[in-house]
Every structure is written in C-alpha cells, then in structure tokens.
XYZ file of C-alpha atoms in Angstrom:
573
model
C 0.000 0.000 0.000
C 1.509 3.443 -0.943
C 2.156 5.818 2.010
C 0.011 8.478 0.866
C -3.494 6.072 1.144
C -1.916 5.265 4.869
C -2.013 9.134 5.746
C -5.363 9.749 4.342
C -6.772 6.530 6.284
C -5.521 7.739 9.552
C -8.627 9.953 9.856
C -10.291 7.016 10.087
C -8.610 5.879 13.148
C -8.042 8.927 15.891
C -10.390 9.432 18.416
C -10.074 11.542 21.767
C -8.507 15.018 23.782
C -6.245 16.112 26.201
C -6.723 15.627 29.731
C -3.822 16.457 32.186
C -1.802 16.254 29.599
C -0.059 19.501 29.351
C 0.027 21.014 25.307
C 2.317 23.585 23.683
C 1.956 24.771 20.131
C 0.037 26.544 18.101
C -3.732 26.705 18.405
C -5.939 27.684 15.946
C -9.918 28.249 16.194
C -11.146 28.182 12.646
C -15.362 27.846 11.927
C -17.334 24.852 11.829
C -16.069 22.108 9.562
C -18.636 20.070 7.827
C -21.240 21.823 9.954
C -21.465 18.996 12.967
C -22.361 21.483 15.213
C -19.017 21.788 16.903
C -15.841 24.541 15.935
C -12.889 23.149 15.166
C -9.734 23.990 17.159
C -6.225 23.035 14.403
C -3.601 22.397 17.005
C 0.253 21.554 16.107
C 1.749 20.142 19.195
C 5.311 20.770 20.280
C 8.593 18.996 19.279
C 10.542 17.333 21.916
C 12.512 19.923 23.994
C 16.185 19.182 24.192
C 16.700 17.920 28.146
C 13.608 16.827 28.403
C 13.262 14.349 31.710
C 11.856 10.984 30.868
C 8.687 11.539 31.974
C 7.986 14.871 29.826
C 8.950 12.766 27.124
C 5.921 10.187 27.422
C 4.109 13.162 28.587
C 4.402 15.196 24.985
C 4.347 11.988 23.258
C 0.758 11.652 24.529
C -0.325 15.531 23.634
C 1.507 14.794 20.443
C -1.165 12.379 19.388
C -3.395 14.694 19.427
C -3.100 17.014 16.574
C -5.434 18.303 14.689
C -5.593 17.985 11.862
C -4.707 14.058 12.171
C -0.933 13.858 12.034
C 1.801 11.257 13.520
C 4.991 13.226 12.378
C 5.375 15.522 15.715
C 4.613 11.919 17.999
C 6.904 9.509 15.721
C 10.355 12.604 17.171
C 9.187 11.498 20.872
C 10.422 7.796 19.695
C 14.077 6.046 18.917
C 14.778 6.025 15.105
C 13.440 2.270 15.089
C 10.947 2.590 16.899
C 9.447 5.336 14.925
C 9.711 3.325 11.439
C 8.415 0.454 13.342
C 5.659 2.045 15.146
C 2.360 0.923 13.629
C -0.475 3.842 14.448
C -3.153 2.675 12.258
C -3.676 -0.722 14.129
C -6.605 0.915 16.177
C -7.367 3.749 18.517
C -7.485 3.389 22.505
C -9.980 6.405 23.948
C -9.034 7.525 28.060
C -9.669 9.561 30.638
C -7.509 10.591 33.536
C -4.071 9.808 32.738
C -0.936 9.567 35.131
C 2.691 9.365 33.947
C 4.681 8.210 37.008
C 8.024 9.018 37.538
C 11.107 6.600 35.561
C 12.405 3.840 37.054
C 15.234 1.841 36.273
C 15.090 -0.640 33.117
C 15.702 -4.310 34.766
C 14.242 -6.025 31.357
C 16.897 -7.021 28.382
C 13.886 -6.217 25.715
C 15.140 -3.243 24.267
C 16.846 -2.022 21.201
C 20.532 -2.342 21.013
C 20.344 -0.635 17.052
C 19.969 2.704 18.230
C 22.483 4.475 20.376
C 21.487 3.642 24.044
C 22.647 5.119 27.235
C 20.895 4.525 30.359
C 17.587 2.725 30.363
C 14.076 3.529 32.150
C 10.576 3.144 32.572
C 7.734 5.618 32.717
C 4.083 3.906 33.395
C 0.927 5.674 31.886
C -2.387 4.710 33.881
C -5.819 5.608 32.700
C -9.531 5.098 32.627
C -10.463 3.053 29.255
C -13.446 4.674 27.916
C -13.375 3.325 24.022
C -11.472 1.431 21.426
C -11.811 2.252 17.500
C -10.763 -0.502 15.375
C -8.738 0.403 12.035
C -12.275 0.820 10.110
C -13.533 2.935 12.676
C -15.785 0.988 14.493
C -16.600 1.408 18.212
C -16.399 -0.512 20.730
C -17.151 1.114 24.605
C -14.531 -0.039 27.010
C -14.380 0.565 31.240
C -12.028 -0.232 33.783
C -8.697 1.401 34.646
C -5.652 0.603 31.929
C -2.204 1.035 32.252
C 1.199 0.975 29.438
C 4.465 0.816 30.227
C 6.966 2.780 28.031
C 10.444 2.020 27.790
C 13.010 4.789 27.158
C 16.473 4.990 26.392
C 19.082 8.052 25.434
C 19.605 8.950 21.512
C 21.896 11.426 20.934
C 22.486 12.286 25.104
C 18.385 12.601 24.630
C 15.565 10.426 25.963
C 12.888 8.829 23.213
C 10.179 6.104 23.918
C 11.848 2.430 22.476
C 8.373 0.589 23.132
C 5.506 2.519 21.839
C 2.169 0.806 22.146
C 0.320 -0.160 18.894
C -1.782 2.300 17.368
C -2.840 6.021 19.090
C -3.743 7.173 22.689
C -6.268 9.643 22.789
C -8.441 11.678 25.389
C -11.951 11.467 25.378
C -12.123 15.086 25.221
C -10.439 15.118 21.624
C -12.923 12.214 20.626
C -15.756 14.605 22.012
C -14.636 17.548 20.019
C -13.549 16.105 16.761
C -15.081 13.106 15.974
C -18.934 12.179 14.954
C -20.870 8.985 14.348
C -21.144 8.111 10.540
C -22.519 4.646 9.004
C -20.831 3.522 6.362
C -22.844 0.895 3.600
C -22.373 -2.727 2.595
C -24.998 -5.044 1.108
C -26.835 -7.878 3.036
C -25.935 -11.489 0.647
C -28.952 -11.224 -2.123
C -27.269 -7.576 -2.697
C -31.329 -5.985 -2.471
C -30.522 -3.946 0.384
C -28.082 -1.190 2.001
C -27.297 -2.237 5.129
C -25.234 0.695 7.327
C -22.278 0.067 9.686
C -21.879 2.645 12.279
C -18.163 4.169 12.359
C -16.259 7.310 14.256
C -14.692 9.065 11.998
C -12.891 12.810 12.249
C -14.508 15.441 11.024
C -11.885 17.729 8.586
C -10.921 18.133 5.082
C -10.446 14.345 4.847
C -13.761 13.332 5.996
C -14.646 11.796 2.031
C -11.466 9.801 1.735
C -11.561 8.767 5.477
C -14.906 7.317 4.671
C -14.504 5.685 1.354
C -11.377 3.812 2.808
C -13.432 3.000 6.005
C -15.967 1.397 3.726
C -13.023 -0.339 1.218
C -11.625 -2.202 4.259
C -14.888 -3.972 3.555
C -17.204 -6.407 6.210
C -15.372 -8.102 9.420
C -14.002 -11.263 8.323
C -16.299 -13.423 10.290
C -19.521 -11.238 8.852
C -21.603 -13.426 6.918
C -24.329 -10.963 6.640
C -22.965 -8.366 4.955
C -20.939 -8.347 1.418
C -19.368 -5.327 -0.283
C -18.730 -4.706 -4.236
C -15.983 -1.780 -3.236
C -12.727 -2.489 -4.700
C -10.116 -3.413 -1.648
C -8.397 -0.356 0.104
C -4.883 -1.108 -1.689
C -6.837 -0.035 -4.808
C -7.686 3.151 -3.856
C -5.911 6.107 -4.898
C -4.576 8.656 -2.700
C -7.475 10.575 -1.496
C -11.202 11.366 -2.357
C -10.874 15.260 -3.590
C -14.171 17.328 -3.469
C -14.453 20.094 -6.335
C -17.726 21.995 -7.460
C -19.928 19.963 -4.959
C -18.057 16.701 -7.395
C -16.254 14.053 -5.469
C -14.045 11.855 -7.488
C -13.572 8.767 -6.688
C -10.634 6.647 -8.225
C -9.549 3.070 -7.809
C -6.602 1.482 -9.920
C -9.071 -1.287 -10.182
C -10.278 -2.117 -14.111
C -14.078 -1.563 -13.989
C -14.181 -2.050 -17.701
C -14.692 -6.207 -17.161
C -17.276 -5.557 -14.349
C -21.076 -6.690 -14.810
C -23.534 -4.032 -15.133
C -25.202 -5.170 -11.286
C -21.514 -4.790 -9.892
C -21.277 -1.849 -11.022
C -24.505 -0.738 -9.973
C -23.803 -1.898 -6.058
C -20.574 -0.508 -6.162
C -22.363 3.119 -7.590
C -24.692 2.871 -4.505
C -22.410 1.978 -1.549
C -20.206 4.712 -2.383
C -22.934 7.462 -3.090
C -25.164 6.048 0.300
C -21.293 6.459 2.290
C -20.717 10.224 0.664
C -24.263 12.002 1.435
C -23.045 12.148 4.332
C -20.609 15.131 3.546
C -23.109 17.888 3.174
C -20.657 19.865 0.360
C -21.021 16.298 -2.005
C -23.740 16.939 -4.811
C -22.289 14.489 -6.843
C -19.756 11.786 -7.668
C -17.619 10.387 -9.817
C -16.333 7.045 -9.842
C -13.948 5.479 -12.290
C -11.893 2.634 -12.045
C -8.866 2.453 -14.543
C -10.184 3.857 -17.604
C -13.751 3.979 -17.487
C -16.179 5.974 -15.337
C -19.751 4.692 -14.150
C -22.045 6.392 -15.454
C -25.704 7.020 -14.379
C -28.354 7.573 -16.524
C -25.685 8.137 -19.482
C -24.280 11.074 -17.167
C -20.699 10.396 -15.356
C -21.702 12.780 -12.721
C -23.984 10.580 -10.142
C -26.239 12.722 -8.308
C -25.624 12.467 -4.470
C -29.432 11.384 -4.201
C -29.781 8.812 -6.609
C -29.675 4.649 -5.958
C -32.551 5.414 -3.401
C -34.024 2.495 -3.989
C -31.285 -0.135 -2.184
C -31.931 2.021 0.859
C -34.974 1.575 3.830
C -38.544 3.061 2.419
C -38.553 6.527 2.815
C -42.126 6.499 2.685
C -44.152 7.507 5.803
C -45.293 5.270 8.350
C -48.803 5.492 10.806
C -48.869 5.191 14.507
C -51.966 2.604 15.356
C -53.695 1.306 18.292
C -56.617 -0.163 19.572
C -59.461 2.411 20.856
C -63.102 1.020 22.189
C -62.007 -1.983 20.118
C -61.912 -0.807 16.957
C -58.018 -0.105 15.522
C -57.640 3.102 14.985
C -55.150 5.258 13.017
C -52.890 8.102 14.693
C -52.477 11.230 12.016
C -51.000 13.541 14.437
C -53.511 14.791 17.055
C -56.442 13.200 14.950
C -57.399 9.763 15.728
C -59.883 7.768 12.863
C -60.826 3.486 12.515
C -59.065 1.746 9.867
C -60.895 1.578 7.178
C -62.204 -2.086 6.610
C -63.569 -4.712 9.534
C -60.740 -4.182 11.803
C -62.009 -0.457 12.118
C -65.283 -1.563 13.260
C -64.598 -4.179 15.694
C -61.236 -5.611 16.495
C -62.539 -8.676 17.954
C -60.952 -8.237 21.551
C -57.600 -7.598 20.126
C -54.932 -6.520 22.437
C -51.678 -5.924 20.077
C -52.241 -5.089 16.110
C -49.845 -5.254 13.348
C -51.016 -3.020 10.461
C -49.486 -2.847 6.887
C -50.130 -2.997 2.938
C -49.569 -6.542 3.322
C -52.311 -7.050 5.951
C -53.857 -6.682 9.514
C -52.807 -9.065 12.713
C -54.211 -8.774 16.081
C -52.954 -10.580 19.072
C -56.337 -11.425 20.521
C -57.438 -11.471 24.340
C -55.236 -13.884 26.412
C -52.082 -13.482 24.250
C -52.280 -17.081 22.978
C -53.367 -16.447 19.303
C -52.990 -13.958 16.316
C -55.580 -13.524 13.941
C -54.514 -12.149 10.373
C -56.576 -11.044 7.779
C -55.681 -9.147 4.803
C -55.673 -5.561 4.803
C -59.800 -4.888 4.171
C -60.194 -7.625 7.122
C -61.747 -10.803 5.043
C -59.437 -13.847 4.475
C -58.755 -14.379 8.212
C -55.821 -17.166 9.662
C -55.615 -18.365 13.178
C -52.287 -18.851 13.941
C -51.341 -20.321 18.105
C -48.801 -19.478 21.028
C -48.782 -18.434 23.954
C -47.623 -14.835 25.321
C -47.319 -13.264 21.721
C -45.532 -9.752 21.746
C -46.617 -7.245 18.967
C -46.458 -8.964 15.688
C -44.453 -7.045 13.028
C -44.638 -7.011 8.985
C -41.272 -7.052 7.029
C -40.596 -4.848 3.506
C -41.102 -7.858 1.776
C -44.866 -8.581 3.233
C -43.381 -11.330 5.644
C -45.224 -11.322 9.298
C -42.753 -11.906 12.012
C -44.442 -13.284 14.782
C -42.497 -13.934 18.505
C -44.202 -15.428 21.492
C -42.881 -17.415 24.484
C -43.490 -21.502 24.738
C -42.294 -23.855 27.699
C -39.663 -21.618 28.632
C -38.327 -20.409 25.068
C -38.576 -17.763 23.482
C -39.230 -18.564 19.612
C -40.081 -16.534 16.608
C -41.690 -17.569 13.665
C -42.428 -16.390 9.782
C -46.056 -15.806 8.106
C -46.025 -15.605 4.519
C -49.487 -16.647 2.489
C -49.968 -19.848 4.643
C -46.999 -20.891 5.402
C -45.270 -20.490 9.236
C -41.930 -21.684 9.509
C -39.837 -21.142 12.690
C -36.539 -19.706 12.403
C -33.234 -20.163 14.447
C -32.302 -17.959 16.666
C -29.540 -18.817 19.105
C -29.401 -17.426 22.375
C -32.350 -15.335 22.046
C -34.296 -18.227 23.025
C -33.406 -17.947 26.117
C -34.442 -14.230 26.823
C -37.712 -13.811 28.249
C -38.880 -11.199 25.155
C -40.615 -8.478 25.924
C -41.117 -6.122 22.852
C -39.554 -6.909 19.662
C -38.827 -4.904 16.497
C -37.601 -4.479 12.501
C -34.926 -2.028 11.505
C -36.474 0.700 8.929
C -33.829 -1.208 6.491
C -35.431 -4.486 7.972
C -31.610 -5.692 7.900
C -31.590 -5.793 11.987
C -33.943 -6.910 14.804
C -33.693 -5.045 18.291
C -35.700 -6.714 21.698
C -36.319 -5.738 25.331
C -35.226 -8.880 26.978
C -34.375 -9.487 30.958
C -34.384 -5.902 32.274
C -31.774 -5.164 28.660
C -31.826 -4.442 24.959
C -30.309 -6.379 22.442
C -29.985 -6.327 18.704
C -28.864 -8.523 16.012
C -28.830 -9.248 12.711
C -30.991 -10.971 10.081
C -28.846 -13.499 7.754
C -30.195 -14.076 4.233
C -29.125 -16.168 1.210
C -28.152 -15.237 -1.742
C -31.884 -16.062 -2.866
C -33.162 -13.478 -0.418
C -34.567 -16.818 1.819
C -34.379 -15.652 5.920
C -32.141 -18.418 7.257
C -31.529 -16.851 11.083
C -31.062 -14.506 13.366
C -27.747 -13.547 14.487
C -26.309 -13.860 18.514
C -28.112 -11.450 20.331
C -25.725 -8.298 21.506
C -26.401 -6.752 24.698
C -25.984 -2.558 24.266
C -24.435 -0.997 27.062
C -27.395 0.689 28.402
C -26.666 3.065 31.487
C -30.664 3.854 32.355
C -32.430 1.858 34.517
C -35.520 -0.320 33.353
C -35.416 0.375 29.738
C -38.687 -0.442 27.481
C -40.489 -0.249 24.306
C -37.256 -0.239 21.958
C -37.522 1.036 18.345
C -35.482 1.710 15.954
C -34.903 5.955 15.551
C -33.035 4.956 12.256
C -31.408 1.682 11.015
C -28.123 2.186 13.480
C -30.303 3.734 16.437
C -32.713 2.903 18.978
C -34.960 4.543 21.085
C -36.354 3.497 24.299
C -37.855 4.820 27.666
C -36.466 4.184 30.416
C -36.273 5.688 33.894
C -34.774 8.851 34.633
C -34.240 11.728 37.707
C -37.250 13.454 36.291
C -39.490 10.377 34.803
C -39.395 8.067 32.156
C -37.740 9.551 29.470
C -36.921 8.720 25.517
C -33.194 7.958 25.321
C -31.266 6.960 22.716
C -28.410 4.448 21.905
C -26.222 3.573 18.728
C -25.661 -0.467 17.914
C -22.590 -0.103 18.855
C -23.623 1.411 22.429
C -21.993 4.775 21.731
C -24.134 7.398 23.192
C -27.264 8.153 20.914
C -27.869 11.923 19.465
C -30.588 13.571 21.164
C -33.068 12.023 18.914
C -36.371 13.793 17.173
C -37.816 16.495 18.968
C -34.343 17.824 20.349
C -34.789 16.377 23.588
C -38.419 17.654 24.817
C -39.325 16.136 28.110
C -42.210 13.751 29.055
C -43.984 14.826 31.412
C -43.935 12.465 34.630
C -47.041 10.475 33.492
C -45.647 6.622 33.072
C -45.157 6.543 29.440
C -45.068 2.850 28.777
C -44.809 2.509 25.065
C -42.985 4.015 22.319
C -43.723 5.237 18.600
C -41.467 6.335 16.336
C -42.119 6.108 12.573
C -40.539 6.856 8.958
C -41.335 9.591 7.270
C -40.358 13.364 7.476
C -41.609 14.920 9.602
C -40.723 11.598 12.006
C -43.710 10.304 14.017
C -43.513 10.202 17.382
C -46.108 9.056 19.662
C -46.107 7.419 23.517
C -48.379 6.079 25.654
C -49.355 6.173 29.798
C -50.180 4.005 32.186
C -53.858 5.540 32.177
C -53.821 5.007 28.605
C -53.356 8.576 27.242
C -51.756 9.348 23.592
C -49.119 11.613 23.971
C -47.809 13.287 20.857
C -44.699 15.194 19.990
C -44.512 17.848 16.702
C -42.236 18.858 14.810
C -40.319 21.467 16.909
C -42.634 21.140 19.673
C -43.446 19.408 23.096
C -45.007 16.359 24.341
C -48.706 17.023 25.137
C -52.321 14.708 25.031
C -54.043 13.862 22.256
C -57.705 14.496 23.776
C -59.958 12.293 21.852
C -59.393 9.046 23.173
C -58.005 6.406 24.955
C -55.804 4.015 23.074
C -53.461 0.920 23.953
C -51.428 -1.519 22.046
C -50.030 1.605 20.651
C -47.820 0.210 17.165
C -46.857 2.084 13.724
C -46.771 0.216 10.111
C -47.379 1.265 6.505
C-alpha cells in the first residue's frame, strides 16, 4: 500500500482530547467544519525539547497524538529512530480519561533495542480510565475499567525517546468529544437488495470523504456473513477522495471495464449512500482504470440517486386499539381503519397493520388472527404470550411469542409459518420486539436489557436466522419499548431523575444523538410505550399508564391527544 493512502486513512482511526496532559503549540480556532455542530480547534503540538526528563517525554508523546488535523509526524520525534519506522499507528485507537505518567524507574528487562544508540535505560508507566477502542475501520467498541502501558526509554543522541511505543494512538476522550462524529458507512446484506449501514467514528476535517470511502473499502469483518461489499479493496484506492464543485471523485486502480452491469450498480450505490453524508457532495464520480460509471448516461452521479437499495422513505402510521376498533394516529387526529378491523377488532390486544395485511394478538395473548388488509381472508395462527407482531418490507409477518420456557419466533407468509433459528435469544424472556427501517436488523427488550442482532439471508433473499443477540451498554435503569430511531439507532424509555424519558443508543452502544424532537421532556405520566415512525416529519407518539396518547410535533413538546383512549399503541405502513 503506498504511504500516501496510509495518511489519508488515519482519519479514520483517531479518536479523543487532552486531559492532564499539558500542550504547547500553536492553536488555531477556525469555523465549523462540515457543519457537525461543533468549531474546530487546528492544534500543532510541540517537538521534543532538548533535556527533556523521561517523563515529559511520554508526557508530549501523549499531547503529540493529538493534533489536529490528524498527524503522527510531531509523535513519531518522541520515539528512537526504530521505533518510529516500526511504530504501527493505524492498528486501532485506545480512547481515556484521567491519565498519570509516574516518575522513571530503572530498566531491569533485556527487551530493548541495542540498534539505536542507548545510554541509560528507564521506565515511565501511563495509567488511565479506558473509555473506548476504534478498530482500524472505525468501528466502536465502549470499554471501562482502569488501563495502564508501560513505556520504555532509552538516550539517543544524550536525549531520551520512547523504544516501546504501544500499537496504534492514545487519545483523550475530550479530543474524541470535540472532533469526531458517528457516521454509518454501507455494505450489502448477501442477495445484494438492500443497504445495510455500519456505524463508524470518523474525524470530522478536510479528509472526511477519503476517510470514509477507505473506512468502507476495508470492507465487512471477516467473520460477517451478513454483509458483502462490491468496493474495490483499500490497496486499490488512490490517494485521497478530492471534493471540487460539490463533485467528489472517486478513483480506484481497479479495471471496472470487465465488471457486470449489477456490480457496477452496487458498487455506484455503496459509495454514493457512504458520501451524502458530507453535506458539500452533490455528486460523484467514480472510475476505475479507464472507465467511469455512469448514471443515466451522465458520469456525474447525483448524491441522491440509488434510493431504492436504501430503507422506504415512505411515511409510516402510529396505530392502536381504541373502544375496540383499531384506529389510526395522524397527528392529534385519531380515525378506525378503514375495513372490519375499524369496526370491531374482535378483543384484540396488540395489532400489526401494513399494505400486506392486519394481525391482532387477541385477548389472552395465545393467538394472532390475520386477515388481509380490508379484514376478510382471516388465519388463526397459536402461542402463547405473543408480543406485537411485526410485517417485514417484503410482506413477511414476524411473529415472537414465548413456549415452555423459550422464546421462539416464527415467519407468516401466504400460509406458510416456519420457525426460524435464533440462538441465544431463546433464552431471553422477550418483551417487545422490532424491525430495523432497512429491515436488515432486529432489536428486543429482553431481561431488564436491549439487544440487537442481525438478520442473515441467502443469496436467494430466503431468511435463514437470526444472528447472537448483543447486549448494548445501556446506562438507564428499566429500559422499554425499543424502536429503531433509524437503522443504526434505537430509542427506548427508560427511567430517569425526572421520569421516564426517551433515550437513545447507537448499535454499537456509543451514546445516541438527542433524537427527534431535540430532547423535549415527558412529562412524569408513566409513558409505557414508544412510537417512532418513517417519514419526514418523524412520528412520534407514547403512551401512559392511564392510557393517554401523547404526541410530539415537529419542533414542539409532548402534550395529550384528547380524543381518546388508546393501547397496544404500534406504527406500520
């Protein structure tokens, strides 16, 4: 791999801020980049200072790595001349809080490097608070517990350098507050028919395209067999992604010229779906040796187009069951479904509502009734201890109850239920249970928790399982009603000092945005379930214990919906 696609990737990787760690150097203030809603601060740290002690070395070594922007030539002078050329930052990023650099001690090991010109040999121990770790793509993964390195140093020229520096960067959680934001990046599930986004950090900057074109060519984790990608491999990439007119051009040394037309199609779309997220990108171009892919006959790709591999961006209803009729939510007005269900839901106490049809948990939890969408046709389908059934994209009803013990969940299509696997989730006592928008992930309240997974397809587009359940690190207590706020975020209610509150969580159990509505506050009333729906404006609807409709507008706050009561509170198409 050429140097030049190393630098650029190194964007990819840095994540943190200084915290008693003093800095020197110039700082510069300069106005939002990217417009994430933070200013970005350009700092150049300091050069080693000739006398430096031991522990001022480790000490700027730290503050070193974290210049902005992203640079490792200032931290590779605190290091031995092999260390440096063997020092390998991009193998990950290591996110901390509180550091201490103790004072040297004498060397006792024989590990160090007799190439460079050594003098006497010490130790200098760095201790910290692990908050995260970002792998070399990006992705996050939240970390706790205390952490300590120890740094060996020797004398180079009468002057102290690190010999042992750890693999990859050290950064503060401060400089991972203030520089970096939470991007997806887009592979395909196997039958290539939909999107399905990875969540990433990545540093916001003048690099932000390249950083996330070569986050998404590193392609899926090898032991994904979900996802699949039709992006060239990173060595193919050329040096960086540049941005011109609102054009970014993308280049790989790879020959398109022998690719099929679908190839070239799912490459057009993972690339465009990765760069809307830089709001300057109109449009891109992608090429590949000599050819460029064209769209439409244009070589210019609009920044909006291959819409159709993503999650519907059609709007979604909130329903429920009112005097037992279902009834549909349209913000504050509340009207029976047109067909039977709307005029008598048959003692139904959880409904299921799309294109594809109506089902209806019925009283007693222990069977679902589904009809088609005007209400004739009807199926009887048993359980016991259903949670709210839920329709798929593809018209598929996804139905999960509890059985001696087990959780199970099983598909509807036509006539035909099939169970599928489902690992460990079996054994989690289920509680609510929903789709991704993308319908490429499932997400369940389980055991006081929430967990999410993945749904594995063939290449036929067949369901064949669901994925080991992944508990999210969820800091609230009680949490309830999850749903998805977009296909790499959940929202849920859970308790809080004031009451029970929407809060919000990323897959990878980073800390959610503040969600829809900016953070307006329930009132204390017991909200109990959760709506949130496609569509833009985003629905948003929640439930009390005294079986109240709450409702949240657009750039407004939480208040009753007055015209009735309604439970089993859902959304659908």
């Amino acid at each position: 791999m050429r140097r030049p696609v190393l630098v650029a990737v190194l964007g990819v990787l840095l994540v943190g801020g200084c915290g008693s760690i003093p800095t020197s150097g110039p700082v510069t203030r300069v106005a939002d980049d990217q417009g994430f809603g933070e200013s970005t601060v350009r700092y150049a740290p300091a050069l080693p200072v000739p006398g430096a002690s031991p522990q001022e070395i480790v000490l700027g070594y730290l503050d070193a790595m974290l210049a902005f922007p992203v640079s490792t030539g200032t931290a590779s002078a605190f290091l031995t001349p092999s260390a440096a050329k063997g020092w390998r930052p991009l193998d990950g990023v290591r996110v901390y809080s509180r550091p201490k650099v103790s004072a040297p001690v004498p060397d006792r090991s024989t590990d160090v490097d007799d190439g460079d010109e050594a003098g006497d040999r010490v130790v200098v121990r760095m201790s910290s608070s692990q908050i995260a770790r970002l792998d070399q793509q990006g992705r996050y993964t939240r970390m706790s517990g205390d952490s300590a390195l120890t740094y060996g140093l020797q004398q180079v020229d009468g002057e102290w350098r690190i010999a042992t520096p750890q693999a990859g960067l050290l950064v503060s959680s401060k400089y991972f507050n203030d520089y970096f934001r939470p991007f997806d990046i887009f592979m395909f599930d196997n039958p290539g028919r939909r999107l399905i986004p990875v969540p990433v950090y990545l540093a916001v900057g003048d690099q932000l395209a390249t950083s996330l074109v070569a986050s998404l060519a590193r392609g899926p984790a090898d032991d994904d067999r979900v996802t699949r990608t039709y992006v060239p491999k990173l060595e193919s990439l050329r040096t960086s992604v540049p941005i011109s007119d609102g054009v970014a051009d993308v280049v790989f040394d790879q020959e398109f010229r022998t690719a099929s037309e679908s190839t070239k199609d799912h490459l057009s779309a993972q690339i465009i779906w990765t760069l809307r997220q830089v709001r300057e990108i109109e449009g891109v171009r992608l090429s590949g040796g000599a050819p460029v892919l064209t769209r439409n006959g244009f070589p210019v790709q609009p920044i909006d187009s291959w819409g159709a591999f993503g999650p519907s961006t059609s709007g979604t209803h909130a329903y429920g069951i009112s005097d037992d009729k279902v009834v549909q939510l349209d913000e504050e007005r509340i009207t029976p479904l047109t067909g039977e269900w709307g005029k008598d839901a048959r003692g139904a106490v959880r409904i299921a509502v799309s294109d594809a049809g109506v089902a209806g948990v019925l009283a007693g939890r222990s069977e679902v009734r589904v009809t088609n969408r005007a209400g004739s046709a009807p199926r009887i389908f048993g359980g016991s201890q259903f949670v709210t059934p839920r329709w798929d994209r593809d018209g598929v009803l996804w139905l999960v109850d509890r059985v001696g013990g087990s959780t199970r969940v099983r598909l509807v299509r036509d006539d035909i239920i099939t169970a599928l696997p489902i690992g460990s989730l079996a054994g989690l006592n289920v509680t609510t249970f929903s789709l991704s928008p993308g319908g490429t992930r499932y997400a369940a309240t389980a055991n006081g928790g929430v967990y999410v997974g993945m749904i594995e397809r063939s290449d036929k587009n067949q369901i064949l399982r669901l994925t080991e359940p992944q508990p999210l690190a969820v800091d609230a207590a009680t949490p309830t009603s999850a749903v998805w706020s977009s296909d790499t975020q959940l929202a849920y209610l859970a308790g809080s000092k004031i009451s029970r509150q929407v809060q919000y969580i990323r897959i990878d159990s980073s800390a959610g945005d503040s969600g829809v509505g900016g953070g307006a506050l329930l009132p204390d009333v017991g909200a109990d379930v959760l709506v949130l729906g496609a569509g833009d404006p985003q629905i948003r609807y929640a439930t009390d214990t005294k079986n109240r409709v709450w409702y949240l507008p657009p750039d407004g706050t939480w208040h009753v919906v007055k015209s009735a009561e309604v439970t089993g509170l859902t959304y659908g198409s």
